[in-house]
Short mmCIF file of C-alpha atoms in Angstrom, two decimals:
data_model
loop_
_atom_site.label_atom_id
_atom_site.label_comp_id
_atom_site.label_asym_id
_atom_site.label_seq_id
_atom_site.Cartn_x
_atom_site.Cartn_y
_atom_site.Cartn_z
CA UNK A 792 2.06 -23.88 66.15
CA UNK A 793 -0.69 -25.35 64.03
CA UNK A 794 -3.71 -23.47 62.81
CA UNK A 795 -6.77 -24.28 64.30
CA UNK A 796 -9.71 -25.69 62.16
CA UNK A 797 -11.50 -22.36 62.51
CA UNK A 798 -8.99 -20.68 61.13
CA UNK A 799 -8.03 -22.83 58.42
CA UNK A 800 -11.79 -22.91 57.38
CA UNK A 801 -11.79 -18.99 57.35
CA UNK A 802 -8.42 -18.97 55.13
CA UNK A 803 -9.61 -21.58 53.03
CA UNK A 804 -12.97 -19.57 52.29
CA UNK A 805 -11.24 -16.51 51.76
CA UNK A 806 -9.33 -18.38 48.75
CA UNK A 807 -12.32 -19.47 46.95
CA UNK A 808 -13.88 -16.04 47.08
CA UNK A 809 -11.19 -14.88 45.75
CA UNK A 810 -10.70 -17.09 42.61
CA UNK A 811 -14.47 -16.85 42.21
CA UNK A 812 -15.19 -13.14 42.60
CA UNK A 813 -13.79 -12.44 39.55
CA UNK A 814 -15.70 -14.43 37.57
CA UNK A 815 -19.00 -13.76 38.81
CA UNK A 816 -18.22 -9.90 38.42
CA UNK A 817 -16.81 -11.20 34.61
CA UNK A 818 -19.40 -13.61 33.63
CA UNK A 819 -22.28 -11.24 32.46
CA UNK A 820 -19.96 -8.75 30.21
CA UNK A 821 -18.53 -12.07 29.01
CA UNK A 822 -21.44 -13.68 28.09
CA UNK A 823 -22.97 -10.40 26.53
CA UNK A 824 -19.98 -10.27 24.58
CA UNK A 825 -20.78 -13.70 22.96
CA UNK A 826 -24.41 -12.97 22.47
CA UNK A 827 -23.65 -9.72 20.53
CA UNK A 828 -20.34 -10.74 19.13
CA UNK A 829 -19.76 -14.12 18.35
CA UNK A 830 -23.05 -15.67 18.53
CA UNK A 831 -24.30 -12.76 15.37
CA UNK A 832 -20.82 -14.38 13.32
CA UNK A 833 -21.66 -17.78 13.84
CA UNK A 834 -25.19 -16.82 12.43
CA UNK A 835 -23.76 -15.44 9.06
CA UNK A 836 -21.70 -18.42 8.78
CA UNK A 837 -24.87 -20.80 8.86
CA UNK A 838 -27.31 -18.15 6.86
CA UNK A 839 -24.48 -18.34 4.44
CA UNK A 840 -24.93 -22.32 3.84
CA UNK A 841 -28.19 -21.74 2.74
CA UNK A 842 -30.60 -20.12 0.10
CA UNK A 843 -31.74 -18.11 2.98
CA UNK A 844 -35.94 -17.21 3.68
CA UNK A 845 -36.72 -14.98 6.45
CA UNK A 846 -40.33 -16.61 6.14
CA UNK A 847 -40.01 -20.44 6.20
CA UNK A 848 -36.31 -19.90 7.67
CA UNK A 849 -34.13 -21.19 7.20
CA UNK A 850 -34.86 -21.66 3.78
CA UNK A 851 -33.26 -24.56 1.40
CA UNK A 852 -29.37 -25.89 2.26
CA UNK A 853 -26.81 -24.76 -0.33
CA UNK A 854 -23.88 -25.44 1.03
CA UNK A 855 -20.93 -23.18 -0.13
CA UNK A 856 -22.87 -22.46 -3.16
CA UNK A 857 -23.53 -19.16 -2.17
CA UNK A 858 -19.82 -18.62 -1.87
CA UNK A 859 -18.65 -20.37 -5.57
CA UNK A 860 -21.55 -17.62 -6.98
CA UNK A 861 -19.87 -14.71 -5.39
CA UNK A 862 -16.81 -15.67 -6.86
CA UNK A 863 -18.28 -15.52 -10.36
CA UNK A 864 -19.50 -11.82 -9.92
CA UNK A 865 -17.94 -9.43 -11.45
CA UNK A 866 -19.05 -6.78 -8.91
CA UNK A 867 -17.59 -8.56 -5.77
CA UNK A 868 -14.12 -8.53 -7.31
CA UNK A 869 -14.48 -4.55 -8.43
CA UNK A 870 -15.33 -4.00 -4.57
CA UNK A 871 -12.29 -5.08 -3.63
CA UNK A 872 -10.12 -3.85 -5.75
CA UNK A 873 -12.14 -0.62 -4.64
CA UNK A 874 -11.40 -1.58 -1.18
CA UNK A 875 -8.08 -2.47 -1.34
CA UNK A 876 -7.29 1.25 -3.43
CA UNK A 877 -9.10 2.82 -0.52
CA UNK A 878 -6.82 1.09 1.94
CA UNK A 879 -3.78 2.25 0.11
CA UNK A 880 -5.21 6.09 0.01
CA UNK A 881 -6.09 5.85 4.12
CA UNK A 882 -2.30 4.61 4.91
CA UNK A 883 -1.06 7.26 2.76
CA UNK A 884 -2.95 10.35 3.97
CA UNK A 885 -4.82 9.12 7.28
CA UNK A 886 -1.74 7.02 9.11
CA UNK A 887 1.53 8.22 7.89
CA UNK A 888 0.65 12.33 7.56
CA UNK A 889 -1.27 12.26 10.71
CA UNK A 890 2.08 10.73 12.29
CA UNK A 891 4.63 13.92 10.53
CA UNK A 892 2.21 15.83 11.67
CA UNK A 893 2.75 14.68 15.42
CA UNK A 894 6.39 14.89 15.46
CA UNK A 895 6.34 18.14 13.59
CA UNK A 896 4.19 19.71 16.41
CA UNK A 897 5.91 18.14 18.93
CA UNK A 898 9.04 20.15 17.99
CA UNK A 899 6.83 23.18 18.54
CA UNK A 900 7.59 25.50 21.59
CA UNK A 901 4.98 28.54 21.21
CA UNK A 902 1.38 27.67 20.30
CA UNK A 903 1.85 24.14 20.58
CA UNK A 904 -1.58 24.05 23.09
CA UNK A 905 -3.17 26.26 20.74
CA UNK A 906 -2.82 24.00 17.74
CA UNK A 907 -3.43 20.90 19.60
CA UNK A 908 -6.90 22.02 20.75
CA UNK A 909 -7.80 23.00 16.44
CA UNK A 910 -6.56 19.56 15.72
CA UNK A 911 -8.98 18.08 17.95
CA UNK A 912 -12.16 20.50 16.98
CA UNK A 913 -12.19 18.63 13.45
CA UNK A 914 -12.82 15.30 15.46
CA UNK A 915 -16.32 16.61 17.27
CA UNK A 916 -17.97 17.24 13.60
CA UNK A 917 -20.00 14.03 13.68
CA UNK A 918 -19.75 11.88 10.27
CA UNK A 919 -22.94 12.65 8.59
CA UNK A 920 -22.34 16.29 9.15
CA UNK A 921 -19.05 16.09 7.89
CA UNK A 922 -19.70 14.53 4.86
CA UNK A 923 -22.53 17.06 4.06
CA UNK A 924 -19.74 20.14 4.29
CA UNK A 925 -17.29 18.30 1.74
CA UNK A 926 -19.67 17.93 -0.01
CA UNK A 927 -20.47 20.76 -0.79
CA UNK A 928 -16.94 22.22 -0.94
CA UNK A 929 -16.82 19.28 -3.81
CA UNK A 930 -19.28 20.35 -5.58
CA UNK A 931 -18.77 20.50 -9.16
CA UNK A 932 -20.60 24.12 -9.53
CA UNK A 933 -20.33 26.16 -6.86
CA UNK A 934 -18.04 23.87 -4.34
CA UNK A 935 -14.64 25.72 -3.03
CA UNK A 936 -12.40 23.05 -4.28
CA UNK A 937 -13.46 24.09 -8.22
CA UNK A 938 -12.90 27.55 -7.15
CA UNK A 939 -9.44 26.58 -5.75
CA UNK A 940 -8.52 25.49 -9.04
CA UNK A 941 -9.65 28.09 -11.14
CA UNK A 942 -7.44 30.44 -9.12
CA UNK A 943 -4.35 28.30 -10.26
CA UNK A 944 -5.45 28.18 -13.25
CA UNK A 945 -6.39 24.38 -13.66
CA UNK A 946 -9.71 23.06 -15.13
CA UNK A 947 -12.73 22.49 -13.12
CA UNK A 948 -13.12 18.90 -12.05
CA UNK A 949 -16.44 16.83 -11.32
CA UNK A 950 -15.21 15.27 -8.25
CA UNK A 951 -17.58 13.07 -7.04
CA UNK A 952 -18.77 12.10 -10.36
CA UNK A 953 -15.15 10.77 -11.68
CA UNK A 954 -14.67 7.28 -10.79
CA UNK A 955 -10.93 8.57 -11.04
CA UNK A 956 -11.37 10.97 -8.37
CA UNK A 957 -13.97 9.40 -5.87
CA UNK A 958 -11.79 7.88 -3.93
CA UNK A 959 -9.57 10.32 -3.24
CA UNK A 960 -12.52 12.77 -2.70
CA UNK A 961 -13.70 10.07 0.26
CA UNK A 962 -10.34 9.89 2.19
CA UNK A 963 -9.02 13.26 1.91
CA UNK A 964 -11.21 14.67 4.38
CA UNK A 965 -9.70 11.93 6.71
CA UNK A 966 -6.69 14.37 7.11
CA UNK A 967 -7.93 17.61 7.79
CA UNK A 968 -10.26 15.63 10.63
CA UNK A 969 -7.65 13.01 11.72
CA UNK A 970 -7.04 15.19 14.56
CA UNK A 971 -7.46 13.01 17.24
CA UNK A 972 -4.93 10.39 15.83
CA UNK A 973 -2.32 13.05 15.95
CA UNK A 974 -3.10 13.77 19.10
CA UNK A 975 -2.33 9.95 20.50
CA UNK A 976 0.61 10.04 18.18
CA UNK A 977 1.41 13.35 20.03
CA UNK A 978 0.99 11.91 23.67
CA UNK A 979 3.10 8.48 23.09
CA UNK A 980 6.06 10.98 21.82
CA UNK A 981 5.43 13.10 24.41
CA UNK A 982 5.38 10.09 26.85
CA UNK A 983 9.11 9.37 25.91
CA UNK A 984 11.48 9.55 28.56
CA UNK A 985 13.07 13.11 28.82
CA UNK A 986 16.35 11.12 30.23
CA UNK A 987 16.95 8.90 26.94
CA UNK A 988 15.99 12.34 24.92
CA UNK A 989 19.20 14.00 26.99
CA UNK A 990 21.88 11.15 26.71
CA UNK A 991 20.73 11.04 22.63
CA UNK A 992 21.40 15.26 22.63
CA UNK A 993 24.68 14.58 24.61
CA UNK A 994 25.89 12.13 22.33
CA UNK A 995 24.63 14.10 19.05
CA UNK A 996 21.99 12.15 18.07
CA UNK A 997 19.90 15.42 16.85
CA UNK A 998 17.23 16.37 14.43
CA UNK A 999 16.55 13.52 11.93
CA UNK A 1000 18.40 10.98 13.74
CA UNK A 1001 16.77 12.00 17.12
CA UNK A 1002 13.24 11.11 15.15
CA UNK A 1003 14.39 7.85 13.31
CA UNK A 1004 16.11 6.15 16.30
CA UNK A 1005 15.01 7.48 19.73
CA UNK A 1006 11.70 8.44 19.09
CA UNK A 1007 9.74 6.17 16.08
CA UNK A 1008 11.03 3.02 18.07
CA UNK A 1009 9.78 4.41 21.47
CA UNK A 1010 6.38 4.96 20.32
CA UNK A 1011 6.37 2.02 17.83
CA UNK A 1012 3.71 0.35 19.96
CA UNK A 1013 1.02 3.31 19.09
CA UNK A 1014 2.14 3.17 15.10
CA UNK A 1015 1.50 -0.68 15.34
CA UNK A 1016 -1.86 -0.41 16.90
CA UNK A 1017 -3.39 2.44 14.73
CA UNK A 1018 -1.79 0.79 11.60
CA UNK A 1019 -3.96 -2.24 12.77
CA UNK A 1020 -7.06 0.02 13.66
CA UNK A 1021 -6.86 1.54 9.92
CA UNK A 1022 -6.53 -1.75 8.17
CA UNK A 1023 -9.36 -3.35 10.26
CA UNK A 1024 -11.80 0.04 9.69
CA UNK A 1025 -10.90 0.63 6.23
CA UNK A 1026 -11.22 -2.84 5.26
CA UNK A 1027 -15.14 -2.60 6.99
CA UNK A 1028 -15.67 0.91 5.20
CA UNK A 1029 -19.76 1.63 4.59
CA UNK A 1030 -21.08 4.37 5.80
CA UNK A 1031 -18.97 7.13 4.33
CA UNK A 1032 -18.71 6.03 0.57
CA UNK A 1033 -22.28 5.46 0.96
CA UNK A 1034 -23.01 8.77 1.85
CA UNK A 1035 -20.51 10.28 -0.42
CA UNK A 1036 -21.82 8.63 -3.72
CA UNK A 1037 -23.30 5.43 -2.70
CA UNK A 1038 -21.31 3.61 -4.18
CA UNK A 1039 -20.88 5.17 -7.50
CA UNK A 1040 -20.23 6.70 -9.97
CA UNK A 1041 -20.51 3.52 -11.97
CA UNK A 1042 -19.42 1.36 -8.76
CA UNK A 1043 -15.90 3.00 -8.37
CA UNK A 1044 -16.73 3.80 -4.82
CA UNK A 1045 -18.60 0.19 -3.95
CA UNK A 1046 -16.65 -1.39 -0.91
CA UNK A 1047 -16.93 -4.52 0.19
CA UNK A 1048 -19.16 -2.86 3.18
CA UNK A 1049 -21.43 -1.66 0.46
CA UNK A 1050 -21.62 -4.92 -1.07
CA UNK A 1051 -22.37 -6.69 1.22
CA UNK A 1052 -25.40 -4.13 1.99
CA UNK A 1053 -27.17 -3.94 -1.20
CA UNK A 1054 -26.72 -7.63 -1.00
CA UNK A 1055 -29.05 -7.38 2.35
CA UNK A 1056 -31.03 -4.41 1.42
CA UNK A 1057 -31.22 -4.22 -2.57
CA UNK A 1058 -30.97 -7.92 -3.90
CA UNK A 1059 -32.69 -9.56 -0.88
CA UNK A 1060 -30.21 -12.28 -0.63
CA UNK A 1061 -29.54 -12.90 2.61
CA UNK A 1062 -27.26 -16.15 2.14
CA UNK A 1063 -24.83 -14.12 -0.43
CA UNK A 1064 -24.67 -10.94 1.98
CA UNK A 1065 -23.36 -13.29 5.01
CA UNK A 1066 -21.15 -15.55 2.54
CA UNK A 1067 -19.47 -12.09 1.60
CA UNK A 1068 -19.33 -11.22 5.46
CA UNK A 1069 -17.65 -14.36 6.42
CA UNK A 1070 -15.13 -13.72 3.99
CA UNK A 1071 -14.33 -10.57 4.73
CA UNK A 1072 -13.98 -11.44 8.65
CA UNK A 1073 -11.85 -14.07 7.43
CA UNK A 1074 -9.48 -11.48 4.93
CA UNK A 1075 -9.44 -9.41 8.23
CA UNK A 1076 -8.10 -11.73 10.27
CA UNK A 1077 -5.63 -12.79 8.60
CA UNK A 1078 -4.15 -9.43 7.78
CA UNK A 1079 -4.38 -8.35 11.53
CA UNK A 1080 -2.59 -11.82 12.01
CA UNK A 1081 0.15 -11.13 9.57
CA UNK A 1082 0.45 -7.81 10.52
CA UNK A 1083 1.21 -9.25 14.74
CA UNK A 1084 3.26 -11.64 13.09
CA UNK A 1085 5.40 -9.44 11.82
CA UNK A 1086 5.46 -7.17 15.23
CA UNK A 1087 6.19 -10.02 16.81
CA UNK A 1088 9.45 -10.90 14.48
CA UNK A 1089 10.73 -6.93 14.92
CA UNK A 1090 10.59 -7.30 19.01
CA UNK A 1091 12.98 -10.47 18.28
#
């Protein structure tokens, strides 16, 4: 029996509503997103080309000069090796500890609710306030961490003010707050089937083994996505160095975030601030790249 026109009208109407809803419900977040995301990177790209005046903008063409100068500082290449150590210090303390830490309290029975909610409490201290209470407990006269030393006998240390000692003084707090990335660590082990958990008991997979090869590659999609999230955060890094010590003492705690600042804010030079920007998007993206790549090879 065919269809009659009518119908066929109604059916075909119904089909182009539905491929075209979704787009009109899409197309303002969309095109806010490249306003406020893409169009801003595409400006630092062309600011960066030139010799950049916010009066008579946009001031006289450069090129990639602005890049070949950057090079030549001696400063841009200390902030990355400063970046770079930081990086090393958050996978070490902030990523890997935060992740024994979930499959230690997931072995908990008793108090296991208890602890999770005073591994979370750390999270709601916002930043600023944070970084006010270490430091004080870093402080080289009266701070708790000299005091902690003294009472094992070891010499009072001026932490913020030893380029040897910054960094670590910046990313330790990181642990004692990382509460909330144990927690997610915590809910994708938890989130583990209880069946697999019972055939790996019943075949005496236990213990150790029970961690390295039922659990770590059940919940390897969390560890790949927070390894990426501290790379890509790290590698931005501003606001808490610059709080901490801004950026000293003599530049040991200058990132590439506070670079690229004091380029903006100190030295005025708008065309070296986004030549360092696009060159740290592009660093970022190709470590985020490389590390998917390699995901990508392990799933194969």
């Amino acid at each position: 029996m065919k269809k009659s026109p009518q119908k066929k009208n109604r059916a075909g109407s119904y089909q182009f509503r539905k491929k075209v809803t979704p787009w009109c419900i899409l197309f303002i977040p969309m095109a806010c997103t490249v306003w406020l995301k893409y169009y801003p990177i595409f400006s630092a790209f062309f600011i960066s080309l030139f010799n950049y005046d916010p009066i008579n903008q946009p001031g006289k063409f450069v090129g990639f000069q602005n890049y070949v100068d950057i090079f030549q500082m001696q400063g841009y290449w200390d902030s990355w090796k400063n970046t770079f150590i930081l990086l090393a210090l958050q996978l070490c303390m902030c990523f890997l500890i935060p992740l024994i830490q979930a499959l230690l309290l997931n072995e908990l029975v008793r108090l296991k609710k208890c602890l999770t909610t005073l591994y979370i409490l750390p999270a709601l201290i916002p930043t600023s306030v944070n970084v006010i209470i270490w430091k004080w407990i870093w402080h080289p006269d009266y701070g708790v961490a000299n005091q902690i030393v003294k009472f094992f006998g070891g010499q009072q240390q001026t932490w913020l003010s030893d380029p040897n000692l910054v960094k670590f003084c910046i990313i330790f707090p990181g642990v004692l707050g990382g509460g909330l990335t144990v927690l997610l660590y915590l809910s994708a082990i938890q989130g583990v089937s209880t069946d697999i958990m019972e055939s790996a008991a019943l075949d005496g997979c236990t213990g150790f083994g029970r961690i390295i090869h039922i659990i770590l590659p059940n919940i390897s999609f969390m560890v790949f996505i927070q390894l990426i999230m501290c790379v890509i955060t790290t590698m931005q890094l501003l606001d808490v160095p610059y709080m901490y010590a801004s950026g000293g003492p003599s530049g040991a705690s200058t990132t590439q975030g506070i670079f690229i600042y004091n380029a903006f804010n100190q030295d005025l030079n708008y065309g070296r601030g986004s030549a360092a920007s696009v060159i740290l998007l592009l660093v970022i993206a190709a470590m985020t790249m490389i590390q998917m790549r390699f995901e990508k090879m392990e799933k194969e």
